Amino acid sequence: MMLDAARRLVLPSKRSDVPPFMVMDVMAAAARIEAAGGHVIHMEVGQPAAPAPKVATAAAQAALSGPLRYTETLGIRSLRERIARHYSDAYGVSISPDRIIVTTGSSAGFILAFLAMFDAGDRVAIACPGYPPYRHILTALGCEPVLIETTEETRWAITGDMLKATHARSPLAGVLVASPANPTGTMMTPQALDELIQTSEALGIRVISDEIYHGLDYAMKAETAARLSERAVVINSFSKFFCMTGWRIGWMVAPEPLVRPIDRLQGNLAISVPTLSQIAAQAAFDGRAEMDEVKHGYEENRRILVEGLPKVGLDKFFPVDGAFYLYADVSGFTNDSFDFAKRLLEEAHVAATPGIDFDPMRGNRFLRFSYAGSAAEMREAVERVGNWLGKR
Ligand SMILES: Cc1ncc(COP(=O)(O)O)c(C=O)c1O
């Protein structure tokens, strides 16, 4: 066979050409320092250090002796009912279990939502800075992510006016919002979320709300889009509040007409969601008190950073509203946050994520610090950052 023809047989598709998640490179560099005996404070990773609630692990252990077969594609009925109850307990809103779909983390929720809601070529607005996989998944599925640059004036959120202006230039099919958001840690007020949903729907633009950081709200109580509209698609997960990242389990709330299409899609793509994780997730709701303790730990970490970082020279950051992220403006020190993060890691052994991962336009001015670690680590990080900045 001709060499060219043989090479073509193993060529990746054009749509698989999505950028990697750069934080992985930071993690690899940190691992090299640790292998050489260094002690790195990990503030680059967006995941809790604590394990899943004890009741969740115990339920999984008990289930291990059972057959663990496939489940219904939409998820174990009792788990869907338990999630529905969570909406009335936490938000006072009644959601039918029939509208709840269990997914393999919120990551699978995005794929299902985008496939069920949009066709190839559809334009979907997302906030910039924002979580990189939103745009990469949309691109891989043939949709067009439309980045809307947010500013301090609107608490770094998309507003109805911004949406209107973008839609007028070229029509949008959807908009994705997140509150609390990654990487900024900022939240939309309930009024801001409501205003955006109303404007969006009036324009015929569909709304997806990523609520993965709900429960980790400090500045105000997070509002669910499920209360504001029966047409919005809500995506959530057990990864963050319930500390279950590796269990790969999440859920969606979908408008009734989308449930069967998502059922068909998930049935074909995955058959069902891992049974063991579904069983653990259902039990996790009984471990809320344990998770509230973990949340109090984040609150203390947040206090240490918000008070400590300005004292050592890092005094410009976004409102630290929720999740476990602090997004710092480092433009007073550098115009290349990637290089800044690299040197902070190599010289002070503090790992943070350069903003360029989250914002192709202005990210070179920002660093994201995750405060999901321990209070002792946060104090040590403030000291190291201070000493390092002082020496520069
Ligand atoms: C904003 C946001 N959405 C979604 C996810 C995906 O999480 P998972 O697939 O574990 O539910 C993450 C993970 O970091 C995130 O930060």
Short mmCIF file of C-alpha atoms and ligand atoms in Angstrom, two decimals:
data_model
loop_
_atom_site.label_atom_id
_atom_site.label_comp_id
_atom_site.label_asym_id
_atom_site.label_seq_id
_atom_site.Cartn_x
_atom_site.Cartn_y
_atom_site.Cartn_z
CA MET A 1 0.00 0.00 0.00
CA MET A 2 1.23 3.51 -0.76
CA LEU A 3 2.57 5.23 2.32
CA ASP A 4 0.09 8.12 1.98
CA ALA A 5 -2.88 5.80 1.67
CA ALA A 6 -1.74 3.83 4.72
CA ARG A 7 -1.35 7.02 6.71
CA ARG A 8 -4.82 8.18 5.75
CA LEU A 9 -6.27 5.01 7.27
CA VAL A 10 -5.14 6.05 10.72
CA LEU A 11 -5.74 9.81 10.45
CA PRO A 12 -7.87 11.27 13.25
CA SER A 13 -11.10 13.05 12.25
CA LYS A 14 -11.13 16.85 11.97
CA ARG A 15 -13.64 17.14 14.78
CA SER A 16 -11.38 15.25 17.20
CA ASP A 17 -8.90 18.12 16.91
CA VAL A 18 -9.88 19.77 20.19
CA PRO A 19 -7.29 21.41 22.47
CA PRO A 20 -6.17 19.53 25.60
CA PHE A 21 -7.06 20.76 29.06
CA MET A 22 -3.87 22.69 29.99
CA VAL A 23 -4.26 22.10 33.71
CA MET A 24 -3.12 18.53 32.97
CA ASP A 25 0.27 19.93 31.90
CA VAL A 26 0.56 21.81 35.20
CA MET A 27 -0.27 18.59 37.07
CA ALA A 28 2.42 16.72 35.13
CA ALA A 29 5.03 19.39 35.94
CA ALA A 30 4.03 19.27 39.63
CA ALA A 31 4.41 15.47 39.61
CA ARG A 32 7.97 15.83 38.28
CA ILE A 33 8.88 18.18 41.15
CA GLU A 34 7.36 15.76 43.66
CA ALA A 35 9.23 12.81 42.14
CA ALA A 36 12.44 14.77 42.81
CA GLY A 37 11.44 15.19 46.48
CA GLY A 38 9.77 18.64 46.34
CA HIS A 39 6.57 19.43 48.27
CA VAL A 40 4.01 21.03 45.99
CA ILE A 41 0.85 22.76 47.20
CA HIS A 42 -1.79 21.72 44.72
CA MET A 43 -4.09 24.60 43.87
CA GLU A 44 -4.44 23.66 40.22
CA VAL A 45 -6.89 20.80 40.56
CA GLY A 46 -10.62 21.43 40.59
CA GLN A 47 -11.56 18.56 42.82
CA PRO A 48 -12.24 18.02 46.50
CA ALA A 49 -9.55 16.33 48.58
CA ALA A 50 -12.19 14.72 50.85
CA PRO A 51 -13.70 11.29 50.05
CA ALA A 52 -17.37 10.53 49.25
CA PRO A 53 -19.83 10.53 52.18
CA LYS A 54 -19.34 7.45 54.38
CA VAL A 55 -22.95 6.35 53.81
CA ALA A 56 -22.32 6.37 50.04
CA THR A 57 -19.21 4.19 50.31
CA ALA A 58 -21.00 1.82 52.69
CA ALA A 59 -23.95 1.46 50.29
CA ALA A 60 -21.54 0.68 47.44
CA GLN A 61 -19.70 -1.88 49.55
CA ALA A 62 -22.97 -3.62 50.44
CA ALA A 63 -24.01 -3.66 46.78
CA LEU A 64 -20.76 -5.27 45.63
CA SER A 65 -21.96 -8.76 46.52
CA GLY A 66 -25.02 -8.30 44.28
CA PRO A 67 -25.28 -8.85 40.53
CA LEU A 68 -24.79 -5.16 39.47
CA ARG A 69 -26.66 -5.44 36.18
CA TYR A 70 -27.50 -2.70 33.70
CA THR A 71 -30.16 -0.35 35.01
CA GLU A 72 -32.92 1.51 33.19
CA THR A 73 -31.26 3.94 30.79
CA LEU A 74 -32.69 7.01 32.55
CA GLY A 75 -31.36 5.74 35.89
CA ILE A 76 -32.57 3.70 38.87
CA ARG A 77 -36.09 4.92 39.63
CA SER A 78 -35.48 5.37 43.37
CA LEU A 79 -32.43 7.55 42.63
CA ARG A 80 -34.44 9.71 40.22
CA GLU A 81 -37.11 10.07 42.92
CA ARG A 82 -34.47 10.97 45.50
CA ILE A 83 -33.02 13.65 43.18
CA ALA A 84 -36.53 15.04 42.61
CA ARG A 85 -36.98 15.23 46.40
CA HIS A 86 -33.71 17.15 46.62
CA TYR A 87 -35.28 19.91 44.48
CA SER A 88 -38.16 20.32 46.91
CA ASP A 89 -35.85 20.11 49.98
CA ALA A 90 -33.15 22.46 48.70
CA TYR A 91 -35.08 24.90 46.49
CA GLY A 92 -38.74 24.38 47.34
CA VAL A 93 -39.56 23.45 43.76
CA SER A 94 -41.54 20.42 42.69
CA ILE A 95 -39.93 18.46 39.83
CA SER A 96 -41.35 15.20 38.52
CA PRO A 97 -38.88 12.28 38.75
CA ASP A 98 -39.86 11.61 35.12
CA ARG A 99 -37.87 14.71 34.14
CA ILE A 100 -34.68 13.54 35.93
CA ILE A 101 -32.04 11.69 33.93
CA VAL A 102 -29.04 10.10 35.63
CA THR A 103 -25.78 10.62 33.70
CA THR A 104 -22.11 9.59 33.86
CA GLY A 105 -21.01 12.81 35.53
CA SER A 106 -22.14 16.17 34.25
CA SER A 107 -19.66 15.68 31.41
CA ALA A 108 -21.97 13.09 29.84
CA GLY A 109 -24.87 15.44 30.60
CA PHE A 110 -23.36 18.07 28.30
CA ILE A 111 -22.94 15.61 25.44
CA LEU A 112 -26.54 14.41 25.83
CA ALA A 113 -27.95 17.93 26.17
CA PHE A 114 -26.06 19.28 23.16
CA LEU A 115 -27.05 16.27 21.03
CA ALA A 116 -30.69 16.43 22.08
CA MET A 117 -31.07 20.21 21.76
CA PHE A 118 -28.87 21.28 18.87
CA ASP A 119 -28.05 20.36 15.29
CA ALA A 120 -24.67 20.63 13.59
CA GLY A 121 -23.94 24.26 12.80
CA ASP A 122 -26.05 25.65 15.67
CA ARG A 123 -24.48 28.52 17.59
CA VAL A 124 -24.37 28.29 21.36
CA ALA A 125 -23.31 31.21 23.58
CA ILE A 126 -21.00 30.62 26.53
CA ALA A 127 -19.34 33.01 28.95
CA CYS A 128 -15.68 33.83 28.60
CA PRO A 129 -13.83 33.10 30.87
CA GLY A 130 -15.50 29.70 31.17
CA TYR A 131 -14.98 25.96 31.60
CA PRO A 132 -13.03 24.85 28.48
CA PRO A 133 -14.88 21.55 27.76
CA TYR A 134 -18.09 23.50 26.99
CA ARG A 135 -16.54 24.88 23.84
CA HIS A 136 -14.53 21.78 23.02
CA ILE A 137 -17.53 19.42 23.28
CA LEU A 138 -19.67 21.77 21.18
CA THR A 139 -16.92 21.92 18.55
CA ALA A 140 -16.48 18.14 18.49
CA LEU A 141 -20.25 17.80 17.90
CA GLY A 142 -20.19 20.25 14.99
CA CYS A 143 -21.84 23.13 16.85
CA GLU A 144 -20.31 26.57 17.10
CA PRO A 145 -19.38 27.90 20.54
CA VAL A 146 -19.86 31.67 20.65
CA LEU A 147 -17.73 33.20 23.38
CA ILE A 148 -19.25 36.25 25.06
CA GLU A 149 -16.65 38.28 26.92
CA THR A 150 -17.96 39.11 30.37
CA THR A 151 -16.87 42.00 32.59
CA GLU A 152 -16.71 43.04 36.20
CA GLU A 153 -19.81 45.27 35.78
CA THR A 154 -22.04 42.20 35.37
CA ARG A 155 -20.21 40.03 37.91
CA TRP A 156 -18.59 38.24 34.97
CA ALA A 157 -21.92 36.83 33.76
CA ILE A 158 -23.76 37.03 30.43
CA THR A 159 -26.72 39.45 30.58
CA GLY A 160 -29.89 39.62 28.52
CA ASP A 161 -28.50 42.65 26.67
CA MET A 162 -25.26 40.89 25.74
CA LEU A 163 -27.27 37.93 24.48
CA LYS A 164 -29.56 40.16 22.44
CA ALA A 165 -26.60 41.92 20.80
CA THR A 166 -24.85 38.63 19.95
CA HIS A 167 -28.09 37.11 18.63
CA ALA A 168 -28.70 40.18 16.44
CA ARG A 169 -25.29 39.73 14.77
CA SER A 170 -25.96 36.06 13.98
CA PRO A 171 -28.76 33.95 15.49
CA LEU A 172 -28.04 31.78 18.51
CA ALA A 173 -29.72 28.43 19.21
CA GLY A 174 -28.68 28.22 22.85
CA VAL A 175 -26.91 29.75 25.80
CA LEU A 176 -25.07 27.96 28.60
CA VAL A 177 -24.68 29.55 32.02
CA ALA A 178 -22.95 28.42 35.20
CA SER A 179 -23.36 29.78 38.71
CA PRO A 180 -21.15 29.36 40.69
CA ALA A 181 -18.80 29.34 37.73
CA ASN A 182 -15.45 27.79 36.92
CA PRO A 183 -12.79 29.32 36.74
CA THR A 184 -14.07 32.56 38.25
CA GLY A 185 -15.93 31.29 41.34
CA THR A 186 -18.46 34.06 40.68
CA MET A 187 -22.22 33.66 40.95
CA MET A 188 -25.22 35.16 39.17
CA THR A 189 -27.78 36.70 41.48
CA PRO A 190 -31.19 34.98 41.22
CA GLN A 191 -32.46 38.17 39.49
CA ALA A 192 -29.62 38.09 36.94
CA LEU A 193 -30.31 34.41 36.16
CA ASP A 194 -34.03 35.07 35.86
CA GLU A 195 -33.49 38.06 33.58
CA LEU A 196 -31.19 36.07 31.32
CA ILE A 197 -33.62 33.14 31.09
CA GLN A 198 -36.59 35.41 30.32
CA THR A 199 -34.70 37.32 27.61
CA SER A 200 -33.31 34.15 26.15
CA GLU A 201 -36.65 32.40 25.91
CA ALA A 202 -38.30 35.49 24.46
CA LEU A 203 -35.68 35.38 21.70
CA GLY A 204 -36.25 31.65 21.15
CA ILE A 205 -32.83 30.76 22.57
CA ARG A 206 -32.65 27.59 24.67
CA VAL A 207 -31.03 27.68 28.11
CA ILE A 208 -28.67 25.18 29.72
CA SER A 209 -27.70 25.80 33.34
CA ASP A 210 -24.59 24.06 34.72
CA GLU A 211 -25.31 23.78 38.44
CA ILE A 212 -22.43 21.48 39.36
CA TYR A 213 -21.16 23.85 42.09
CA HIS A 214 -24.53 24.25 43.79
CA GLY A 215 -24.21 23.62 47.52
CA LEU A 216 -20.81 25.37 47.47
CA ASP A 217 -22.21 28.90 47.63
CA TYR A 218 -20.91 31.44 50.15
CA ALA A 219 -21.85 34.93 48.94
CA MET A 220 -25.51 34.17 48.25
CA LYS A 221 -27.79 31.16 47.85
CA ALA A 222 -27.59 29.61 44.40
CA GLU A 223 -30.85 29.63 42.44
CA THR A 224 -31.79 26.75 40.17
CA ALA A 225 -32.93 27.40 36.61
CA ALA A 226 -35.39 24.53 37.17
CA ARG A 227 -37.46 26.86 39.34
CA LEU A 228 -37.35 29.71 36.82
CA SER A 229 -38.33 27.77 33.71
CA GLU A 230 -39.68 24.34 32.82
CA ARG A 231 -37.96 24.70 29.46
CA ALA A 232 -34.41 25.11 30.78
CA VAL A 233 -32.08 22.10 30.88
CA VAL A 234 -30.28 21.78 34.21
CA ILE A 235 -27.06 19.84 34.53
CA ASN A 236 -25.66 18.74 37.87
CA SER A 237 -23.29 16.22 39.37
CA PHE A 238 -22.24 14.40 42.52
CA SER A 239 -18.60 15.32 41.80
CA LYS A 240 -18.19 18.55 43.73
CA PHE A 241 -20.53 19.01 46.74
CA PHE A 242 -20.61 15.24 47.37
CA CYS A 243 -16.86 14.78 46.67
CA MET A 244 -17.50 11.96 44.20
CA THR A 245 -15.43 12.99 41.15
CA GLY A 246 -14.11 9.48 40.44
CA TRP A 247 -17.53 7.84 40.75
CA ARG A 248 -18.55 9.56 37.50
CA ILE A 249 -22.15 10.24 38.37
CA GLY A 250 -24.42 13.21 37.73
CA TRP A 251 -27.91 14.11 36.56
CA MET A 252 -30.00 16.37 34.35
CA VAL A 253 -33.41 17.95 34.66
CA ALA A 254 -34.88 18.11 31.16
CA PRO A 255 -38.13 19.50 29.75
CA GLU A 256 -40.56 16.62 29.27
CA PRO A 257 -40.33 16.56 25.41
CA LEU A 258 -36.54 16.02 25.60
CA VAL A 259 -36.64 13.07 28.02
CA ARG A 260 -37.39 10.36 25.46
CA PRO A 261 -34.80 11.65 22.94
CA ILE A 262 -32.17 11.69 25.70
CA ASP A 263 -33.29 8.21 26.76
CA ARG A 264 -32.73 7.00 23.19
CA LEU A 265 -29.36 8.74 22.92
CA GLN A 266 -28.03 7.46 26.26
CA GLY A 267 -29.38 3.97 25.55
CA ASN A 268 -27.36 3.83 22.35
CA LEU A 269 -24.27 5.63 23.62
CA ALA A 270 -23.90 3.98 27.01
CA ILE A 271 -26.85 1.59 27.74
CA SER A 272 -26.92 2.85 31.32
CA VAL A 273 -24.86 4.66 33.95
CA PRO A 274 -22.56 2.59 36.27
CA THR A 275 -24.89 0.81 38.70
CA LEU A 276 -22.53 0.89 41.68
CA SER A 277 -22.19 4.67 41.38
CA GLN A 278 -25.96 5.11 41.16
CA ILE A 279 -26.43 3.15 44.38
CA ALA A 280 -23.72 5.18 46.13
CA ALA A 281 -25.21 8.45 44.81
CA GLN A 282 -28.64 7.70 46.20
CA ALA A 283 -27.14 7.07 49.64
CA ALA A 284 -25.00 10.22 49.36
CA PHE A 285 -28.04 12.41 50.00
CA ASP A 286 -28.06 11.00 53.56
CA GLY A 287 -24.48 12.21 53.99
CA ARG A 288 -25.23 15.91 53.56
CA ALA A 289 -24.18 16.77 57.13
CA GLU A 290 -20.74 15.25 56.52
CA MET A 291 -20.45 17.23 53.27
CA ASP A 292 -21.53 20.43 55.02
CA GLU A 293 -18.44 19.99 57.22
CA VAL A 294 -16.28 19.78 54.10
CA LYS A 295 -17.95 22.95 52.84
CA HIS A 296 -17.10 24.73 56.11
CA GLY A 297 -13.48 23.79 55.44
CA TYR A 298 -13.67 25.55 52.03
CA GLU A 299 -15.17 28.59 53.73
CA GLU A 300 -12.21 28.75 56.08
CA ASN A 301 -9.79 28.32 53.13
CA ARG A 302 -11.57 31.10 51.30
CA ARG A 303 -11.20 33.38 54.32
CA ILE A 304 -7.46 32.62 54.58
CA LEU A 305 -6.89 33.48 50.90
CA VAL A 306 -9.20 36.51 50.72
CA GLU A 307 -7.51 38.01 53.79
CA GLY A 308 -3.99 36.71 53.18
CA LEU A 309 -3.30 37.21 49.47
CA PRO A 310 -3.81 41.02 49.43
CA LYS A 311 -1.32 41.31 52.32
CA VAL A 312 1.38 39.63 50.22
CA GLY A 313 0.71 41.67 47.07
CA LEU A 314 -1.97 39.69 45.20
CA ASP A 315 -4.86 42.05 45.76
CA LYS A 316 -6.89 41.89 42.56
CA PHE A 317 -9.30 38.99 42.21
CA PHE A 318 -12.87 38.26 41.16
CA PRO A 319 -15.66 38.11 43.79
CA VAL A 320 -15.01 34.81 45.59
CA ASP A 321 -18.70 33.82 45.62
CA GLY A 322 -18.78 30.04 45.37
CA ALA A 323 -17.26 26.73 44.14
CA PHE A 324 -13.64 26.57 45.39
CA TYR A 325 -11.88 28.92 43.01
CA LEU A 326 -10.18 32.26 43.33
CA TYR A 327 -9.45 33.92 39.98
CA ALA A 328 -6.61 36.39 40.41
CA ASP A 329 -5.57 39.19 38.11
CA VAL A 330 -1.77 38.95 37.83
CA SER A 331 -1.40 41.60 35.11
CA GLY A 332 0.53 43.77 37.58
CA PHE A 333 3.31 41.16 37.45
CA THR A 334 3.18 39.60 33.99
CA ASN A 335 1.48 39.56 30.61
CA ASP A 336 2.10 35.81 30.28
CA SER A 337 0.22 33.90 32.99
CA PHE A 338 1.40 30.55 31.60
CA ASP A 339 5.04 31.48 32.21
CA PHE A 340 4.08 33.06 35.56
CA ALA A 341 2.35 29.82 36.67
CA LYS A 342 5.35 27.78 35.49
CA ARG A 343 7.77 29.85 37.55
CA LEU A 344 5.48 29.94 40.59
CA LEU A 345 5.45 26.15 40.45
CA GLU A 346 9.16 25.68 39.80
CA GLU A 347 10.42 28.30 42.26
CA ALA A 348 7.77 28.35 45.03
CA HIS A 349 6.24 24.90 44.50
CA VAL A 350 2.70 26.31 44.35
CA ALA A 351 0.66 24.89 41.47
CA ALA A 352 -2.05 27.14 39.96
CA THR A 353 -3.75 27.11 36.55
CA PRO A 354 -3.04 29.83 33.98
CA GLY A 355 -6.16 31.66 32.83
CA ILE A 356 -5.38 31.01 29.18
CA ASP A 357 -7.09 27.61 29.56
CA PHE A 358 -10.38 29.35 30.31
CA ASP A 359 -10.12 32.54 28.29
CA PRO A 360 -8.30 32.58 24.95
CA MET A 361 -8.63 36.40 24.82
CA ARG A 362 -7.62 37.76 28.23
CA GLY A 363 -6.45 34.62 30.06
CA ASN A 364 -2.78 35.61 29.94
CA ARG A 365 -3.61 38.11 32.71
CA PHE A 366 -5.13 35.62 35.16
CA LEU A 367 -4.37 32.64 37.40
CA ARG A 368 -6.92 30.28 38.93
CA PHE A 369 -6.27 29.03 42.46
CA SER A 370 -8.37 26.13 43.75
CA TYR A 371 -8.92 26.17 47.52
CA ALA A 372 -10.25 22.63 47.81
CA GLY A 373 -7.20 21.57 49.92
CA SER A 374 -6.56 21.97 53.67
CA ALA A 375 -6.38 25.19 55.72
CA ALA A 376 -2.72 24.47 56.56
CA GLU A 377 -1.96 24.28 52.83
CA MET A 378 -3.74 27.59 52.22
CA ARG A 379 -1.67 29.34 54.93
CA GLU A 380 1.52 27.84 53.54
CA ALA A 381 0.51 28.88 50.00
CA VAL A 382 -0.05 32.51 51.05
CA GLU A 383 3.38 32.54 52.68
CA ARG A 384 5.11 30.97 49.68
CA VAL A 385 3.39 33.30 47.20
CA GLY A 386 4.38 36.28 49.37
CA ASN A 387 8.04 35.23 49.63
CA TRP A 388 8.20 34.50 45.92
CA LEU A 389 6.64 37.80 44.86
CA GLY A 390 8.93 39.60 47.32
CA LYS A 391 12.04 38.13 45.69
CA ARG A 392 11.02 39.08 42.16
C1 LIG B 1 -18.06 23.98 35.61
C2 LIG B 1 -17.89 22.51 35.50
N1 LIG B 1 -18.83 21.79 34.87
C3 LIG B 1 -18.70 20.47 34.71
C4 LIG B 1 -17.59 19.77 35.19
C5 LIG B 1 -17.50 18.28 34.94
O1 LIG B 1 -17.63 17.52 36.08
P1 LIG B 1 -18.16 16.02 36.18
O2 LIG B 1 -18.15 15.42 34.81
O3 LIG B 1 -17.21 15.35 37.13
O4 LIG B 1 -19.55 16.07 36.74
C6 LIG B 1 -16.59 20.47 35.86
C7 LIG B 1 -15.38 19.78 36.35
O5 LIG B 1 -14.44 20.34 36.83
C8 LIG B 1 -16.74 21.88 36.02
O6 LIG B 1 -15.82 22.62 36.64
#
